[in-house]
Amino acid sequence: APTNQAVPLFDYLRSSEARINDNYAAFTVSIRTSRLTFFYWMNYILVVSVLVLLSFFTFSLSASMIEARLSLSLTVILAINVFQIVLFEKTPDTGYLTSMHWFTISSTIIVALVAIENLVVYLLHKRLADKKAAISFVKSRLKSKRGQHAAHVIQRTVKTWLRRHRLRQML
């Protein structure tokens, strides 16, 4: 009968139930095991959590520093993947993913989303910088009378084109 006290295996086997039938002999053994979770908390969950938090430091970098932002994000992804490989080697094979595996996979996805966000922010920053450069270029050319007249002609042409384009869409 299972107990909560530690019993030497040999003594347990002698006191266990044994059934003998005409065709076969049956022997039932129950062993209760448990893992110490502190090891996993300190060596995997804490380290992977710190790596994910480290990836959020890319938001403190300038949007124009895409190389530094992406290199930090990709380095963190690689570090998490190394921990994932070590975790797969340390845990027994199962037909399903454990909660620890799901944790590392979701951490990888979060850091990948941070990397994608860094790229989007860089592209938006670059587009804004290009617009500002174009506006300053046009403003510098508008100081002359000839430039002001050209800008007025362009504005009228664009307004006319937009009106015609809207009418075509309505039809």
XYZ file of N, CA and C in Angstrom:
513
model
N 0.852 -1.182 0.000
C 0.000 0.000 0.000
C 0.887 1.231 0.000
N 0.568 2.263 -0.833
C 1.398 3.465 -0.893
C 1.339 4.253 0.414
N 2.468 4.778 0.806
C 2.546 5.610 2.004
C 3.288 6.877 1.658
N 3.200 7.861 2.528
C 3.909 9.120 2.331
C 5.285 9.100 2.969
N 5.625 8.034 3.694
C 6.921 7.938 4.340
C 7.901 7.247 3.404
N 9.178 7.585 3.575
C 10.213 6.954 2.763
C 10.431 5.527 3.244
N 10.330 4.582 2.332
C 10.512 3.164 2.648
C 11.565 2.625 1.696
N 12.564 1.892 2.185
C 13.533 1.306 1.257
C 12.823 0.419 0.244
N 13.300 0.445 -0.994
C 12.640 -0.254 -2.082
C 12.543 -1.762 -1.822
N 13.582 -2.377 -1.275
C 13.564 -3.824 -1.035
C 12.465 -4.188 -0.026
N 12.366 -3.403 1.076
C 11.315 -3.660 2.056
C 9.939 -3.436 1.451
N 9.825 -2.441 0.586
C 8.546 -2.144 -0.051
C 8.126 -3.287 -0.971
N 9.093 -3.826 -1.710
C 8.768 -4.913 -2.623
C 8.311 -6.163 -1.861
N 8.920 -6.419 -0.697
C 8.520 -7.595 0.094
C 7.111 -7.437 0.649
N 6.715 -6.192 0.981
C 5.404 -6.000 1.592
C 4.314 -5.703 0.571
N 4.678 -5.557 -0.704
C 3.680 -5.233 -1.729
C 2.802 -6.427 -2.020
N 1.722 -6.105 -2.681
C 0.769 -7.154 -3.031
C 1.299 -7.978 -4.187
N 1.162 -9.249 -4.094
C 1.532 -10.135 -5.188
C 0.352 -11.055 -5.441
N -0.048 -11.160 -6.694
C -1.156 -12.031 -7.042
C -0.652 -13.093 -8.000
N -1.100 -14.265 -7.778
C -0.713 -15.356 -8.672
C -1.990 -15.970 -9.220
N -2.032 -16.069 -10.501
C -3.181 -16.643 -11.182
C -2.711 -17.909 -11.888
N -3.641 -18.635 -12.451
C -3.267 -19.851 -13.166
C -2.396 -19.558 -14.379
N -2.647 -18.435 -15.042
C -1.954 -18.144 -16.303
C -0.716 -17.255 -16.135
N -0.722 -16.381 -15.159
C 0.396 -15.436 -15.036
C 0.523 -14.969 -13.591
N 1.631 -14.310 -13.328
C 1.852 -13.717 -12.015
C 1.841 -12.204 -12.178
N 1.213 -11.508 -11.287
C 1.132 -10.050 -11.358
C 1.756 -9.449 -10.107
N 2.413 -8.371 -10.289
C 3.069 -7.704 -9.177
C 2.855 -6.201 -9.367
N 2.322 -5.499 -8.408
C 2.003 -4.076 -8.507
C 2.973 -3.274 -7.657
N 3.608 -2.291 -8.267
C 4.527 -1.414 -7.554
C 4.111 0.017 -7.845
N 3.959 0.816 -6.832
C 3.649 2.241 -6.974
C 4.793 3.037 -6.378
N 5.313 3.955 -7.164
C 6.408 4.802 -6.698
C 5.986 6.245 -6.914
N 6.060 7.044 -5.890
C 5.703 8.454 -5.968
C 6.995 9.276 -6.069
N 7.078 10.093 -7.114
C 8.258 10.950 -7.297
C 7.798 12.390 -7.448
N 8.706 13.304 -7.218
C 8.419 14.729 -7.428
C 9.722 15.436 -7.751
N 9.589 16.573 -8.422
C 10.762 17.370 -8.771
C 10.827 18.604 -7.891
N 12.036 19.031 -7.648
C 12.219 20.276 -6.927
C 12.153 21.412 -7.941
N 11.188 22.288 -7.790
C 10.971 23.336 -8.787
C 11.929 24.516 -8.639
N 12.576 24.650 -7.504
C 13.487 25.782 -7.293
C 14.601 25.796 -8.340
N 15.104 24.631 -8.699
C 16.158 24.530 -9.711
C 15.690 25.132 -11.039
N 14.481 24.785 -11.457
C 13.965 25.293 -12.723
C 13.667 26.784 -12.649
N 13.156 27.234 -11.511
C 12.882 28.652 -11.355
C 14.156 29.478 -11.475
N 15.215 29.045 -10.811
C 16.440 29.841 -10.800
C 17.233 29.714 -12.100
N 17.260 28.550 -12.692
C 18.116 28.328 -13.852
C 17.438 28.573 -15.188
N 16.140 28.552 -15.259
C 15.471 28.731 -16.544
C 14.518 29.917 -16.536
N 13.543 29.871 -15.657
C 12.505 30.903 -15.695
C 13.073 32.277 -15.377
N 13.890 32.382 -14.358
C 14.467 33.672 -13.991
C 15.380 34.205 -15.093
N 16.227 33.358 -15.639
C 17.171 33.795 -16.674
C 16.438 34.202 -17.951
N 15.467 33.409 -18.373
C 14.717 33.747 -19.592
C 13.906 35.018 -19.368
N 13.347 35.202 -18.189
C 12.607 36.429 -17.890
C 13.510 37.656 -17.940
N 14.709 37.538 -17.421
C 15.668 38.651 -17.481
C 16.036 38.944 -18.937
N 16.192 37.912 -19.749
C 16.497 38.122 -21.170
C 15.351 38.840 -21.881
N 14.127 38.468 -21.582
C 12.980 39.155 -22.191
C 12.942 40.609 -21.750
N 13.183 40.867 -20.473
C 13.229 42.255 -19.996
C 14.363 43.030 -20.656
N 15.470 42.359 -20.897
C 16.596 43.001 -21.574
C 16.217 43.432 -22.989
N 15.370 42.661 -23.640
C 14.958 43.028 -25.002
C 14.142 44.315 -25.013
N 13.473 44.630 -23.913
C 12.691 45.860 -23.859
C 13.572 47.106 -23.742
N 14.841 46.942 -23.457
C 15.746 48.094 -23.418
C 15.994 48.660 -24.812
N 15.616 47.923 -25.849
C 15.773 48.466 -27.196
C 14.883 49.686 -27.403
N 13.810 49.797 -26.629
C 12.926 50.950 -26.759
C 13.584 52.228 -26.266
N 14.608 52.114 -25.442
C 15.301 53.303 -24.951
C 16.327 53.827 -25.951
N 16.662 53.022 -26.950
C 17.613 53.463 -27.975
C 16.897 54.321 -29.005
N 17.654 55.165 -29.672
C 17.089 56.024 -30.707
C 16.534 55.180 -31.850
N 15.469 55.666 -32.468
C 14.840 54.925 -33.565
C 15.774 54.809 -34.774
N 16.716 55.697 -34.898
C 17.636 55.638 -36.034
C 18.752 54.611 -35.835
N 18.907 54.093 -34.625
C 19.958 53.110 -34.339
C 19.432 51.688 -34.560
N 19.018 51.392 -35.784
C 18.390 50.117 -36.088
C 19.359 48.951 -35.888
N 20.650 49.177 -36.188
C 21.621 48.083 -36.043
C 21.717 47.631 -34.594
N 21.813 48.585 -33.680
C 21.941 48.245 -32.261
C 20.651 47.610 -31.735
N 19.509 48.153 -32.159
C 18.229 47.631 -31.682
C 18.016 46.193 -32.152
N 18.238 45.946 -33.437
C 18.013 44.604 -33.966
C 19.061 43.614 -33.478
N 20.297 44.065 -33.327
C 21.320 43.127 -32.851
C 21.034 42.703 -31.411
N 20.564 43.610 -30.581
C 20.200 43.251 -29.210
C 19.024 42.277 -29.209
N 18.013 42.558 -30.012
C 16.837 41.666 -30.060
C 17.208 40.281 -30.570
N 17.988 40.220 -31.626
C 18.348 38.918 -32.190
C 19.292 38.138 -31.273
N 20.153 38.835 -30.559
C 21.025 38.164 -29.591
C 20.204 37.549 -28.459
N 19.186 38.271 -28.011
C 18.325 37.739 -26.955
C 17.541 36.529 -27.468
N 17.068 36.585 -28.716
C 16.363 35.430 -29.289
C 17.288 34.215 -29.323
N 18.517 34.417 -29.750
C 19.463 33.299 -29.784
C 19.749 32.749 -28.386
N 19.877 33.629 -27.410
C 20.130 33.174 -26.032
C 18.952 32.361 -25.502
N 17.741 32.812 -25.773
C 16.565 32.060 -25.326
C 16.505 30.708 -26.031
N 16.857 30.690 -27.304
C 16.851 29.415 -28.036
C 17.895 28.446 -27.491
N 19.035 28.949 -27.042
C 20.033 28.081 -26.407
C 19.457 27.489 -25.123
N 18.784 28.323 -24.316
C 18.151 27.801 -23.106
C 17.078 26.772 -23.453
N 16.377 26.985 -24.546
C 15.348 26.035 -24.962
C 15.975 24.688 -25.349
N 17.094 24.730 -26.039
C 17.786 23.485 -26.404
C 18.255 22.744 -25.154
N 18.828 23.474 -24.216
C 19.277 22.853 -22.964
C 18.086 22.278 -22.206
N 16.982 22.987 -22.210
C 15.789 22.506 -21.520
C 15.276 21.220 -22.144
N 15.251 21.153 -23.480
C 14.803 19.932 -24.143
C 15.709 18.755 -23.819
N 16.995 19.020 -23.660
C 17.919 17.941 -23.325
C 17.768 17.489 -21.879
N 17.417 18.386 -20.974
C 17.338 18.057 -19.543
C 16.035 17.376 -19.160
N 14.957 17.669 -19.885
C 13.669 17.083 -19.506
C 13.443 15.771 -20.250
N 12.700 14.869 -19.649
C 12.435 13.591 -20.325
C 11.534 13.796 -21.543
N 11.644 12.884 -22.494
C 10.828 12.961 -23.704
C 9.369 12.698 -23.363
N 8.521 13.573 -23.845
C 7.077 13.404 -23.683
C 6.421 13.646 -25.036
N 5.196 13.263 -25.141
C 4.464 13.471 -26.383
C 3.795 14.830 -26.441
N 4.085 15.690 -25.498
C 3.466 17.007 -25.427
C 4.498 18.024 -24.941
N 4.166 19.293 -25.066
C 5.042 20.347 -24.566
C 4.665 20.667 -23.126
N 5.658 20.740 -22.273
C 5.407 21.076 -20.873
C 5.213 22.580 -20.742
N 4.798 23.001 -19.569
C 4.600 24.439 -19.345
C 5.924 25.199 -19.458
N 7.018 24.556 -19.120
C 8.330 25.187 -19.267
C 8.652 25.413 -20.740
N 8.322 24.446 -21.586
C 8.545 24.608 -23.017
C 7.679 25.729 -23.582
N 6.416 25.766 -23.164
C 5.542 26.843 -23.617
C 6.063 28.201 -23.167
N 6.634 28.259 -21.973
C 7.191 29.514 -21.469
C 8.337 29.998 -22.356
N 9.256 29.114 -22.717
C 10.381 29.539 -23.557
C 9.916 29.878 -24.979
N 8.946 29.140 -25.490
C 8.431 29.445 -26.829
C 7.734 30.802 -26.837
N 6.909 31.066 -25.831
C 6.231 32.367 -25.776
C 7.225 33.498 -25.545
N 8.287 33.253 -24.796
C 9.322 34.278 -24.609
C 10.017 34.588 -25.933
N 10.279 33.564 -26.720
C 10.886 33.774 -28.037
C 9.966 34.588 -28.927
N 8.684 34.301 -28.883
C 7.720 35.047 -29.704
C 7.654 36.509 -29.264
N 7.676 36.763 -27.963
C 7.638 38.147 -27.464
C 8.852 38.925 -27.957
N 10.027 38.331 -27.859
C 11.241 39.032 -28.292
C 11.238 39.209 -29.814
N 10.702 38.249 -30.554
C 10.594 38.402 -32.014
C 9.653 39.554 -32.358
N 8.568 39.696 -31.606
C 7.667 40.829 -31.826
C 8.346 42.157 -31.504
N 9.195 42.158 -30.495
C 9.969 43.372 -30.181
C 10.887 43.722 -31.356
N 11.520 42.720 -31.946
C 12.403 42.963 -33.092
C 11.614 43.506 -34.283
N 10.434 42.956 -34.530
C 9.595 43.440 -35.630
C 9.163 44.882 -35.360
N 8.812 45.159 -34.111
C 8.427 46.526 -33.753
C 9.589 47.491 -33.965
N 10.810 47.063 -33.639
C 11.976 47.912 -33.865
C 12.131 48.251 -35.342
N 11.914 47.272 -36.196
C 12.023 47.495 -37.634
C 10.941 48.452 -38.128
N 9.713 48.284 -37.660
C 8.619 49.166 -38.071
C 8.889 50.598 -37.617
N 9.342 50.763 -36.377
C 9.647 52.100 -35.866
C 10.752 52.752 -36.698
N 11.762 51.976 -37.062
C 12.837 52.530 -37.886
C 12.307 52.989 -39.243
N 11.473 52.170 -39.876
C 10.941 52.542 -41.187
C 10.067 53.782 -41.096
N 9.251 53.895 -40.060
C 8.437 55.098 -39.871
C 9.298 56.317 -39.585
N 10.343 56.128 -38.790
C 11.264 57.225 -38.483
C 11.971 57.703 -39.755
N 12.375 56.763 -40.577
C 13.052 57.115 -41.829
C 12.098 57.861 -42.765
N 10.847 57.391 -42.849
C 9.869 58.068 -43.703
C 9.621 59.492 -43.219
N 9.515 59.683 -41.910
C 9.304 61.012 -41.349
C 10.503 61.912 -41.627
N 11.711 61.376 -41.486
C 12.915 62.162 -41.765
C 12.968 62.564 -43.246
N 12.569 61.664 -44.139
C 12.545 61.990 -45.568
C 11.523 63.085 -45.860
N 10.352 63.033 -45.204
C 9.338 64.073 -45.395
C 9.845 65.421 -44.902
N 10.486 65.406 -43.729
C 11.023 66.660 -43.196
C 12.084 67.248 -44.123
N 12.921 66.389 -44.690
C 13.946 66.868 -45.623
C 13.308 67.443 -46.877
N 12.252 66.800 -47.369
C 11.567 67.304 -48.562
C 10.892 68.638 -48.276
N 10.279 68.759 -47.105
C 9.614 70.017 -46.741
C 10.629 71.142 -46.601
N 11.747 70.871 -45.967
C 12.762 71.930 -45.819
C 13.356 72.309 -47.173
N 13.500 71.337 -48.074
C 13.993 71.638 -49.420
C 13.010 72.534 -50.158
N 11.729 72.204 -50.082
C 10.712 73.013 -50.772
C 10.632 74.400 -50.152
N 10.695 74.497 -48.831
C 10.649 75.805 -48.174
C 11.835 76.669 -48.577
N 12.987 76.063 -48.726
C 14.162 76.857 -49.128
C 14.009 77.384 -50.558
N 13.295 76.656 -51.418
C 13.083 77.089 -52.803
C 11.934 78.077 -52.937
N 11.038 78.133 -51.941
C 9.873 79.012 -52.024
C 10.180 80.455 -51.658
N 11.387 80.739 -51.307
C 11.729 82.105 -50.904
C 11.750 83.057 -52.096
N 11.943 82.540 -53.285
C 11.949 83.406 -54.469
C 10.539 83.519 -55.037
N 10.285 84.598 -55.847
C 8.978 84.801 -56.473
C 8.662 83.659 -57.446
N 9.649 83.255 -58.178
C 9.458 82.183 -59.162
C 9.070 80.870 -58.471
N 9.680 80.587 -57.351
C 9.376 79.382 -56.595
C 7.974 79.415 -56.014
N 7.530 80.598 -55.536
C 6.172 80.729 -54.993
C 5.129 80.518 -56.087
N 5.398 81.057 -57.282
C 4.469 80.875 -58.397
C 4.393 79.389 -58.782
N 5.532 78.713 -58.828
C 5.555 77.286 -59.183
C 4.785 76.454 -58.153
N 4.940 76.797 -56.874
C 4.231 76.070 -55.824
C 2.719 76.272 -55.959
N 2.302 77.507 -56.313
C 0.876 77.776 -56.481
C 0.302 76.966 -57.653
N 1.044 76.868 -58.749
C 0.605 76.093 -59.914
C 0.504 74.604 -59.553
N 1.461 74.113 -58.816
C 1.438 72.694 -58.408
C 0.240 72.417 -57.507
N -0.047 73.317 -56.582
C -1.192 73.123 -55.688
C -2.500 73.071 -56.463
N -2.671 73.992 -57.438
C -3.896 73.973 -58.246
C -4.009 72.682 -59.053
N -2.900 72.221 -59.615
C -2.908 70.991 -60.408
C -3.278 69.788 -59.555
N -2.725 69.704 -58.369
C -3.017 68.590 -57.476
C -4.484 68.607 -57.051
N -5.023 69.789 -56.708
C -6.424 69.889 -56.318
C -7.341 69.457 -57.456
N -7.026 69.883 -58.676
C -7.831 69.490 -59.837
C -7.754 67.986 -60.052
N -6.574 67.414 -59.960
C -6.414 65.969 -60.144
C -7.190 65.188 -59.095
N -7.143 65.655 -57.825
C -7.858 64.972 -56.751
C -9.369 65.020 -56.974
N -9.888 66.185 -57.458
C -11.328 66.279 -57.725
C -11.727 65.300 -58.817
N -10.960 65.232 -59.882
C -11.268 64.315 -60.983
C -11.169 62.862 -60.535
N -10.152 62.567 -59.741
C -9.937 61.202 -59.264
C -11.100 60.748 -58.377
N -11.598 61.653 -57.529
C -12.737 61.328 -56.660
C -14.001 61.094 -57.487
N -14.174 61.895 -58.523
C -15.350 61.713 -59.393
C -15.294 60.360 -60.092
N -14.112 59.946 -60.557
C -13.981 58.658 -61.210
C -14.309 57.515 -60.248
N -13.896 57.666 -58.990
C -14.188 56.625 -58.005
C -15.674 56.542 -57.712
N -16.364 57.655 -57.751
C -17.805 57.656 -57.477
C -18.578 57.004 -58.617
N -18.094 57.175 -59.840
C -18.799 56.588 -60.993
C -18.515 55.149 -61.033
